[in-house]
Short mmCIF file of C-alpha atoms in Angstrom, two decimals:
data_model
loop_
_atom_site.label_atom_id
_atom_site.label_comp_id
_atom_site.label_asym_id
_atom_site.label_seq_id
_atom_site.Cartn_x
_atom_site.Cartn_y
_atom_site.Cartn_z
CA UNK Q 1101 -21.58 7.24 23.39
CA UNK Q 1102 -22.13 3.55 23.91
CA UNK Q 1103 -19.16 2.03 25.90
CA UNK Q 1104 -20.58 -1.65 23.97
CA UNK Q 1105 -19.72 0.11 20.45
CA UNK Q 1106 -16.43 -1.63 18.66
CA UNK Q 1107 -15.52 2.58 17.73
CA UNK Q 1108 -15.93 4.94 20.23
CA UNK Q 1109 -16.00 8.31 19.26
CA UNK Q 1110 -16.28 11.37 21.04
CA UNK Q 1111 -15.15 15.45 21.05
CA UNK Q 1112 -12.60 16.49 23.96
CA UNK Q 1113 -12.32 20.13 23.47
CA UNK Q 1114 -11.18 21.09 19.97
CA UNK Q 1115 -10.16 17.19 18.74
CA UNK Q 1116 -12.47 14.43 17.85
CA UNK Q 1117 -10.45 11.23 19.82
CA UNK Q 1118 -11.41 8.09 17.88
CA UNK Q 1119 -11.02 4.92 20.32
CA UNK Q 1120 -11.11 1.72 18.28
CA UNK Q 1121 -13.08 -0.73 21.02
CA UNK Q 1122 -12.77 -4.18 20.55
CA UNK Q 1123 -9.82 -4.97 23.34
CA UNK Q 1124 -10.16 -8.68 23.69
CA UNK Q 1125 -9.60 -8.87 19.89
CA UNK Q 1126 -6.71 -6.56 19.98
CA UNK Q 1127 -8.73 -4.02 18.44
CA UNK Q 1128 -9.04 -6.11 15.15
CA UNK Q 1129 -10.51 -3.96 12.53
CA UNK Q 1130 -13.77 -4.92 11.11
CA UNK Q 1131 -15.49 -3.99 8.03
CA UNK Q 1132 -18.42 -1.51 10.38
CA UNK Q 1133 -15.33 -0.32 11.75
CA UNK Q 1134 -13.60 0.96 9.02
CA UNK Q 1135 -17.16 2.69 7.95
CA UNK Q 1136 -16.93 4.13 11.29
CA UNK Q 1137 -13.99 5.87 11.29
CA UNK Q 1138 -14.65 7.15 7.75
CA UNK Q 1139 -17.84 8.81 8.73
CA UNK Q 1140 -16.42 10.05 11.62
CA UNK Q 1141 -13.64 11.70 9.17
CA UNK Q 1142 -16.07 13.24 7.36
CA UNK Q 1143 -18.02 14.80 10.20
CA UNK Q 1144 -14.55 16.41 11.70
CA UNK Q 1145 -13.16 17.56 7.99
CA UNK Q 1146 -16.12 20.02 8.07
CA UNK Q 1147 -16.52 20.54 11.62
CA UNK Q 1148 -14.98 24.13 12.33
CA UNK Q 1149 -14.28 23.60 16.26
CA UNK Q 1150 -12.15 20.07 15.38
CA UNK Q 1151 -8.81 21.24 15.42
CA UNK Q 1152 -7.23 17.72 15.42
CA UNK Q 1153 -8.24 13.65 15.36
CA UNK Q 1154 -6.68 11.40 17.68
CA UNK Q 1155 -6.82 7.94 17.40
CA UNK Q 1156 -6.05 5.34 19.97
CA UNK Q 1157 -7.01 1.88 20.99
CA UNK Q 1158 -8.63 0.38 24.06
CA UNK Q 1159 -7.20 -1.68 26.72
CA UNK Q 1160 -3.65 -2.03 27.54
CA UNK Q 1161 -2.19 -4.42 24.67
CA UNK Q 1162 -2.37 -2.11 21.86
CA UNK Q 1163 -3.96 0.28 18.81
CA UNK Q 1164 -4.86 -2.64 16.47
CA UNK Q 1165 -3.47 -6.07 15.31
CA UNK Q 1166 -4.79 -5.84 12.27
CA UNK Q 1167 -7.73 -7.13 10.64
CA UNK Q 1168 -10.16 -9.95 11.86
CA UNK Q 1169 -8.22 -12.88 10.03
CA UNK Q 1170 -10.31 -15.50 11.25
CA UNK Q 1171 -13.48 -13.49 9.00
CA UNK Q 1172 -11.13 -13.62 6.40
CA UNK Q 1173 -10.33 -17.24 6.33
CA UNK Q 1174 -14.36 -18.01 6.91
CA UNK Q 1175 -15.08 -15.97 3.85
CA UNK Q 1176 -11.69 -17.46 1.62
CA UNK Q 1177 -13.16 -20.99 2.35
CA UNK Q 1178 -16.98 -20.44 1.69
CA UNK Q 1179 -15.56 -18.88 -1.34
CA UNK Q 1180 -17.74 -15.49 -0.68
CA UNK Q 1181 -16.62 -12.13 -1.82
CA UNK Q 1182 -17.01 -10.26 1.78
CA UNK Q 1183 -13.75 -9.68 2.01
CA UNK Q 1184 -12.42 -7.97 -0.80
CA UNK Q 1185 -15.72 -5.37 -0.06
CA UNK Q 1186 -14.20 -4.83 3.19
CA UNK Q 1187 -10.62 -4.25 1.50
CA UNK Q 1188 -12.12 -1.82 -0.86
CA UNK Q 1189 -13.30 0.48 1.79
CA UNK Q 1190 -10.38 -0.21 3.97
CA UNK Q 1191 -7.97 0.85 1.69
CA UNK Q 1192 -9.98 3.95 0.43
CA UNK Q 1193 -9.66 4.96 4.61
CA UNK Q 1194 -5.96 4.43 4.49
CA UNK Q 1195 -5.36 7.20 1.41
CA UNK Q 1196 -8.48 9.47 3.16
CA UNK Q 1197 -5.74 9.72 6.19
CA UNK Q 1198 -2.88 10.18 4.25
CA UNK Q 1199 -4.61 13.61 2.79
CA UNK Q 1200 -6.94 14.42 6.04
CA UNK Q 1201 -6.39 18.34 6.32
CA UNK Q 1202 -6.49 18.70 9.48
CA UNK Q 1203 -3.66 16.80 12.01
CA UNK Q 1204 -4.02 13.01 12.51
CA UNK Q 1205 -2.77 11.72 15.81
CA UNK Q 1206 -2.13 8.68 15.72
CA UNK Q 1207 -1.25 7.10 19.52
CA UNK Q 1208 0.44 3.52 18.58
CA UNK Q 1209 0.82 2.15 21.69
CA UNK Q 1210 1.90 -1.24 22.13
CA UNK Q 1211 0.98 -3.98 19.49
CA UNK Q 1212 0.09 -2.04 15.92
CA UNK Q 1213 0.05 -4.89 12.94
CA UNK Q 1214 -1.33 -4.75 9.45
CA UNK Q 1215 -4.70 -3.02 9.26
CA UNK Q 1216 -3.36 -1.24 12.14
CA UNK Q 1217 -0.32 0.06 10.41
CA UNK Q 1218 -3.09 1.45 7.45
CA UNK Q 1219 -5.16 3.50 10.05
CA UNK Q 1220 -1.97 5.18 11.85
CA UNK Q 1221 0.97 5.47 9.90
CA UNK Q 1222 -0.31 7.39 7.45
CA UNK Q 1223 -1.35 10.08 9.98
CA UNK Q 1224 0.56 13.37 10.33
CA UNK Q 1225 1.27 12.87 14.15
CA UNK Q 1226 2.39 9.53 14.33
CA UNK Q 1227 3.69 8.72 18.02
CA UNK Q 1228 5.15 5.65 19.44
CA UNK Q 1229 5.99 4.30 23.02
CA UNK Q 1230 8.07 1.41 24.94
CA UNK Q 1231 5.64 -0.71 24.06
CA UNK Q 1232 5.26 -0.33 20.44
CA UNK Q 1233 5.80 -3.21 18.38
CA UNK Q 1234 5.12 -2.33 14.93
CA UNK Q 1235 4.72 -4.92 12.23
CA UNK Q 1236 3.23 -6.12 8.92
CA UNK Q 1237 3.58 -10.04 9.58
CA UNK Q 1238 1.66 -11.18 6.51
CA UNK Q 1239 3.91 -13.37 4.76
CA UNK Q 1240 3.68 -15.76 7.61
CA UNK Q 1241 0.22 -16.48 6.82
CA UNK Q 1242 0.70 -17.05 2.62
CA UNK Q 1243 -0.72 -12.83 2.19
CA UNK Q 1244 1.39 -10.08 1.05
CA UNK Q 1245 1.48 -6.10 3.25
CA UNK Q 1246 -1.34 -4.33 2.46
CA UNK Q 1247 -3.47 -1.29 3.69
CA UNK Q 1248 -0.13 1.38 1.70
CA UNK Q 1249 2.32 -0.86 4.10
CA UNK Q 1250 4.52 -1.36 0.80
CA UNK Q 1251 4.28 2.03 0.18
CA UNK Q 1252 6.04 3.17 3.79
CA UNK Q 1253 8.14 0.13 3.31
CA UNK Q 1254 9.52 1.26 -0.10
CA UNK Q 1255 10.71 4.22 1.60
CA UNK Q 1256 12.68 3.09 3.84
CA UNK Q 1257 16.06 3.81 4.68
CA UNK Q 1258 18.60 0.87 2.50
CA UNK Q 1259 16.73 -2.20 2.88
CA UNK Q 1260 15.37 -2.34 6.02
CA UNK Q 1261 11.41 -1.79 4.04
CA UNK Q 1262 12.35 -5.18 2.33
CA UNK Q 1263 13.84 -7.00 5.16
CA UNK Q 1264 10.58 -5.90 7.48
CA UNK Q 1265 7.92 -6.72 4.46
CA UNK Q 1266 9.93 -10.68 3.93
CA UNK Q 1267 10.28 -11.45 7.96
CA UNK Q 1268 7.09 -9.55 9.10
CA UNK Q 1269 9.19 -8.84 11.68
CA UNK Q 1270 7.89 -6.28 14.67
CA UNK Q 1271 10.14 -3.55 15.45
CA UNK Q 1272 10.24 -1.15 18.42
CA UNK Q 1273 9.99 2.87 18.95
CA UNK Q 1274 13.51 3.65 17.76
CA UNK Q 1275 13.23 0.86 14.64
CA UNK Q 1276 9.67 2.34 13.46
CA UNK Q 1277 10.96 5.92 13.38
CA UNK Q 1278 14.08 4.85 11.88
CA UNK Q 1279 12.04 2.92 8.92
CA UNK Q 1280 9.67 6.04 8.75
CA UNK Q 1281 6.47 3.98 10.35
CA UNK Q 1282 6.33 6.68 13.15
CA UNK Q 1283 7.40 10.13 14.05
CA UNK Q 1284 7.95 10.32 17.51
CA UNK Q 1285 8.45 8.68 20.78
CA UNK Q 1286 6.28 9.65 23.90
CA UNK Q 1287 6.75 7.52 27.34
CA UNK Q 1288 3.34 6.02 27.51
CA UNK Q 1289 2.78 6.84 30.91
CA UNK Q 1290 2.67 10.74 29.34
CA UNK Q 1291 0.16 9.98 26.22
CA UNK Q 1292 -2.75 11.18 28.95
CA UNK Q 1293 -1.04 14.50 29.63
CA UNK Q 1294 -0.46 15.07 26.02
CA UNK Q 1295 -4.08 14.34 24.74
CA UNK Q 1296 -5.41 16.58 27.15
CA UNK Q 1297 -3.32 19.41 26.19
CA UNK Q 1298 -3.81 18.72 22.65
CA UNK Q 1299 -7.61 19.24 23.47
CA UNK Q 1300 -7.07 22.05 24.62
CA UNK Q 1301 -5.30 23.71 21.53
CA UNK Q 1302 -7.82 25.26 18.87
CA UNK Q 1303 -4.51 26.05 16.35
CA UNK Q 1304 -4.29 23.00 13.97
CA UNK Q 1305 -1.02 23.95 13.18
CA UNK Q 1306 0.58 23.91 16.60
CA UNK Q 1307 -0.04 20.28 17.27
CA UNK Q 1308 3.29 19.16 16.06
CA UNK Q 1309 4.80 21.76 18.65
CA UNK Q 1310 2.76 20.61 21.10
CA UNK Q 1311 3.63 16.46 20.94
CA UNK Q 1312 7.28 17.59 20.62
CA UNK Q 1313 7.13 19.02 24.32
CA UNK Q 1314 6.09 15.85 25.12
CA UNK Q 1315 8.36 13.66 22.95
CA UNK Q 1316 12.19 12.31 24.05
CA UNK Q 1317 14.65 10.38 22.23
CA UNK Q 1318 13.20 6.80 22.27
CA UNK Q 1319 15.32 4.01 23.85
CA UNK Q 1320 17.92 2.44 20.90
CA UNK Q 1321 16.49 0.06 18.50
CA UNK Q 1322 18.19 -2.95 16.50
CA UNK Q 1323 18.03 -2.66 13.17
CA UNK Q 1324 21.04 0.02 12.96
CA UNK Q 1325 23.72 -1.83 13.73
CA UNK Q 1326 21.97 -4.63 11.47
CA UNK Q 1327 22.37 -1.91 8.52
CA UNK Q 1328 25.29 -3.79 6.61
CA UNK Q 1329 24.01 -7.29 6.46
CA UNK Q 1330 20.74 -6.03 5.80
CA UNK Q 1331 21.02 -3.75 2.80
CA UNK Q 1332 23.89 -6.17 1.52
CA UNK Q 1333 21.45 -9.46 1.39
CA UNK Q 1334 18.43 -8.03 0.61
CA UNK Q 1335 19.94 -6.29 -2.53
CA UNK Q 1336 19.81 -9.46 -4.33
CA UNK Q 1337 17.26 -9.78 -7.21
CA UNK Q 1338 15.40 -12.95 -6.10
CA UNK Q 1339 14.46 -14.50 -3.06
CA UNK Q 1340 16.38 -17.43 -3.30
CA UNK Q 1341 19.00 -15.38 -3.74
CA UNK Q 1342 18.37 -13.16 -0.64
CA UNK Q 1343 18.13 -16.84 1.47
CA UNK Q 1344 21.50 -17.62 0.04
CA UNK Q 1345 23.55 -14.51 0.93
CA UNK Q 1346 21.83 -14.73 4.67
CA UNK Q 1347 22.54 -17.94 4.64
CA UNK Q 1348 26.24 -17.73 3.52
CA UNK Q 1349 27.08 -14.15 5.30
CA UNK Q 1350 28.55 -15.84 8.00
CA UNK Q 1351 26.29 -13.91 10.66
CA UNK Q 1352 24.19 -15.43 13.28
CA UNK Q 1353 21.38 -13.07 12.58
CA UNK Q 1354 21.14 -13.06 9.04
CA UNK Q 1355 21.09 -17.01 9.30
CA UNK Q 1356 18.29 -16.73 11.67
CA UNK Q 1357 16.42 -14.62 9.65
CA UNK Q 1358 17.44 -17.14 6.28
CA UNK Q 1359 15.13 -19.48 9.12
CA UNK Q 1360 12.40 -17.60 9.44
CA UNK Q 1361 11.96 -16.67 5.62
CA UNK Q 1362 12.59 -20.41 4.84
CA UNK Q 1363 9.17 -21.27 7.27
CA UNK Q 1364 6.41 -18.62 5.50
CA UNK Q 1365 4.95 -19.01 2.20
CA UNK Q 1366 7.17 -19.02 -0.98
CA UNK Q 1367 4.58 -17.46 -3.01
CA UNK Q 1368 4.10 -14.71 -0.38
CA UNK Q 1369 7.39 -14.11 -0.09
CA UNK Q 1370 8.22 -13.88 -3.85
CA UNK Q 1371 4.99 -11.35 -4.43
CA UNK Q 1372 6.01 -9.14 -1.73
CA UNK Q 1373 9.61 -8.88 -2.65
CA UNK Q 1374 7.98 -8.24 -6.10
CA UNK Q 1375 5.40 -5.44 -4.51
CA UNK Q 1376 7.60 -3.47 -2.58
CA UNK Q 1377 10.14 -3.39 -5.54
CA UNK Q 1378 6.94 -2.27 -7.57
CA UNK Q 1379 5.72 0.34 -5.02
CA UNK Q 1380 9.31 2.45 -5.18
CA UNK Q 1381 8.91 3.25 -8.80
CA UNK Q 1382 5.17 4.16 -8.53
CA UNK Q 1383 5.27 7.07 -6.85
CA UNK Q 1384 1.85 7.91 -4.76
CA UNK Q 1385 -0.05 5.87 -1.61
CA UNK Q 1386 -2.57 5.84 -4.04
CA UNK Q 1387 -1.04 3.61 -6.79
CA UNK Q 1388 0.70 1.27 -4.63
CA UNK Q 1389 -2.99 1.03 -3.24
CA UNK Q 1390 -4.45 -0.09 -6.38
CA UNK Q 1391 -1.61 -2.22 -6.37
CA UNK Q 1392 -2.05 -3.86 -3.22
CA UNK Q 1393 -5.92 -4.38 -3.89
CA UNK Q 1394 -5.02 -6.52 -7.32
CA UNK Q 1395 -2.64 -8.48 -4.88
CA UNK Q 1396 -4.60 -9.08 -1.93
CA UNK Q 1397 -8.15 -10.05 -4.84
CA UNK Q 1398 -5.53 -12.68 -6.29
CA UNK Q 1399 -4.20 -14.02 -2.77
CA UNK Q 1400 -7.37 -14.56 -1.40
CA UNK Q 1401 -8.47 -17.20 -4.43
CA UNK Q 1402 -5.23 -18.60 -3.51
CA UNK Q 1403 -3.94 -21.54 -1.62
CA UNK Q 1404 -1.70 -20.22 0.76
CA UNK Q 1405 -3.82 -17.43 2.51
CA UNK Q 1406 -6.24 -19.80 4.08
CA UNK Q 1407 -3.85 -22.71 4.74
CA UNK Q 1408 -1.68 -19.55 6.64
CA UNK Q 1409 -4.48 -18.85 8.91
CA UNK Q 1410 -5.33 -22.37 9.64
CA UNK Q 1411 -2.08 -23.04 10.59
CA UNK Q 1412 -1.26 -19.84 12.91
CA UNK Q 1413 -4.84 -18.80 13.76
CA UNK Q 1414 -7.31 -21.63 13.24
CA UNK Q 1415 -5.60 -24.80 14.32
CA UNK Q 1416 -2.35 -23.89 15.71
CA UNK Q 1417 -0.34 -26.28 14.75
CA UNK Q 1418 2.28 -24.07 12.52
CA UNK Q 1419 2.95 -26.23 10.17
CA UNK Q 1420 1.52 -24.90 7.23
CA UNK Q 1421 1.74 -26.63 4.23
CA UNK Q 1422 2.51 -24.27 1.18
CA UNK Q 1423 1.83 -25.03 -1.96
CA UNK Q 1424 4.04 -24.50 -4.19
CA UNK Q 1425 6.11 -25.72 -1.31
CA UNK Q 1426 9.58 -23.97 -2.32
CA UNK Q 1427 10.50 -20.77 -3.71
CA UNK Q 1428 12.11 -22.15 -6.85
CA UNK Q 1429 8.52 -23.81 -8.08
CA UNK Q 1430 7.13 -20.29 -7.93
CA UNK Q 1431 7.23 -19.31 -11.31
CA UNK Q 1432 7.61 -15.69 -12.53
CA UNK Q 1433 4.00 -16.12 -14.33
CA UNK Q 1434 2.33 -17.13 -10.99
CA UNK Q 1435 3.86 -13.79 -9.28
CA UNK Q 1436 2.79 -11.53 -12.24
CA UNK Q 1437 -0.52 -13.15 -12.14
CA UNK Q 1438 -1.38 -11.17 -8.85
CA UNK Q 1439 -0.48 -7.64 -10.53
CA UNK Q 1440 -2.58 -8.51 -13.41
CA UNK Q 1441 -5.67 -5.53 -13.63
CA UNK Q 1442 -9.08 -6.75 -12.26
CA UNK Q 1443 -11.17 -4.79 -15.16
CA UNK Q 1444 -14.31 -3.32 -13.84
CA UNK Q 1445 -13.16 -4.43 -10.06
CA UNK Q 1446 -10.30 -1.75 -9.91
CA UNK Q 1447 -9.69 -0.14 -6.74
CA UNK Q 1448 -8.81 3.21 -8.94
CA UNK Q 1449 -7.93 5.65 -6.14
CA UNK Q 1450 -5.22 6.64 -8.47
CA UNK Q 1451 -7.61 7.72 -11.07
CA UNK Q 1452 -9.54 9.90 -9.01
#
């Protein structure tokens, strides 16, 4: 095992713990990364004496932020197709953990975002500490949740998947296992303790038993008492309309939040509210895949996605400058244009 590699990957006893390596970039997924970890999938599938996978990040700050937005931007503005190659695969990974047969751990300590969401929260085993902050901030950059993130957000309890996909908001232990990103919450200073004895266990079936011995009620989150507001504004039928009952509820938090969706894109904003609307009626991870592959192939030939980065990532300056710059000059034909089929350049994991 080289120590240099951005995946390290290596058997303790009866698991195969997967460490994604790239700690000064937050673990930032890249597309050799995602082969990685689908190779090394494939090797512990059929590998009798791998009773579980474990997946974790290095460094202190957290499993993954996502993926490497600043390749993204370089590829949206050279007008190459890199990208969308490294979505393909990506989201292929993302259903391949959602039906792994053996137990997925996934350890989602401290910051977990996008792409980082896609390779843990469709594990099994999905654990959480104090210093999770689970998010899937894309709006805020003119893209829509990707990598199944509309999927788990569709499920979620009320409103709550629709108020997380518009704000990109990052929510804590209690909040992620409330909105059904994570399953349990472990004390991170235990997560050692409980890997090792999870190595030690050659019965796939009693890993579950095994991170409950380990697991406690996590500290209380926000978005409970937030419930009424929430589900109440975000049942509106249009975005505009959602900004209006925030705005108008009377509540200092919803009119913060009214804020924060007033500063991302308005064509982000609209197609997500459209996509996670989508993904409830369609059913499997895989669908809502294909779904999210049309979307992303249409946002990045878009304006917003690379003016999003520039702004947050590139050049700092956060003002972006959208374009259409309000949400009522986004036009129900430019939101149905990203759902539109891509012919011969389907993602068609739902086919399969």
């Amino acid at each position: 095992m080289n120590d240099d590699e951005p995946v390290l990957m290596h058997t303790e006893g009866h698991i195969l713990r997967i460490t994604l390596n790239r700690p000064r970039a937050l673990n930032a997924l890249t597309h050799s990364m995602v082969r990685r970890i689908d190779e090394a999938l494939t090797l512990a599938a059929g590998d009798d004496a791998v009773a579980a996978v474990v997946i974790d990040g290095a460094g202190d700050r957290g499993l993954c932020a996502g993926g490497d937005i600043r390749s993204i931007y370089e590829d949206a503005r050279a007008g190459r197709r890199a990208s969308v190659d490294f979505w393909r695969d990506e989201y292929r990974l993302n259903a391949r953990i959602a039906r792994f047969p053996k137990p997925y751990v996934a350890l989602m300590d401290g910051i977990v975002m996008g792409g980082g969401v896609g390779v843990s929260a469709h594990g099994d085993v999905r654990i959480v500490t104090e210093r999770s902050r689970v998010a899937m901030p894309e709006t805020g950059i003119g893209f829509v949740p990707d990598v199944g993130g509309t999927h788990l957000l569709a499920a979620a309890p009320g409103e709550l998947g629709t108020h997380l996909a518009l704000t990109g908001r990052a929510v804590d232990a209690a909040d992620a296992i409330l909105c059904g990103l994570a399953d349990h919450f472990v004390p991170s200073h235990r997560l050692a303790d409980l890997t090792n004895e999870l190595s030690r266990s050659e019965e796939p079936a009693g890993t579950t038993d095994i991170v409950r011995r380990y697991a406690s009620a996590a500290p209380e989150g926000e978005l409970a008492s937030h419930r009424g507001w929430i589900d109440d504004c975000y049942a509106a039928d249009t975005v505009e309309e959602i900004i209006d009952r925030l705005v108008n509820s009377g509540l200092p938090a919803a009119k913060e939040t009214a804020v924060e969706l007033l500063g991302a894109s308005p064509t982000a904003l609209k197609v997500t509210l459209a996509a996670v609307r989508r993904a409830k009626g369609l059913g499997s991870l895989e669908a809502v895949l294909d779904q999210e592959f049309r979307v992303s192939c249409r946002a990045f030939t878009g304006h917003d996605l690379v003016e999003g980065v520039r702004a947050r990532i590139i050049d700092k300056d956060r003002t972006p400058r959208w374009s259409p710059a309000e949400a009522g000059d986004v036009t129900a034909a430019d939101v149905a244009r990203h759902f539109e089929p891509l012919g011969e350049q389907e993602l068609g994991l739902a086919s399969v």
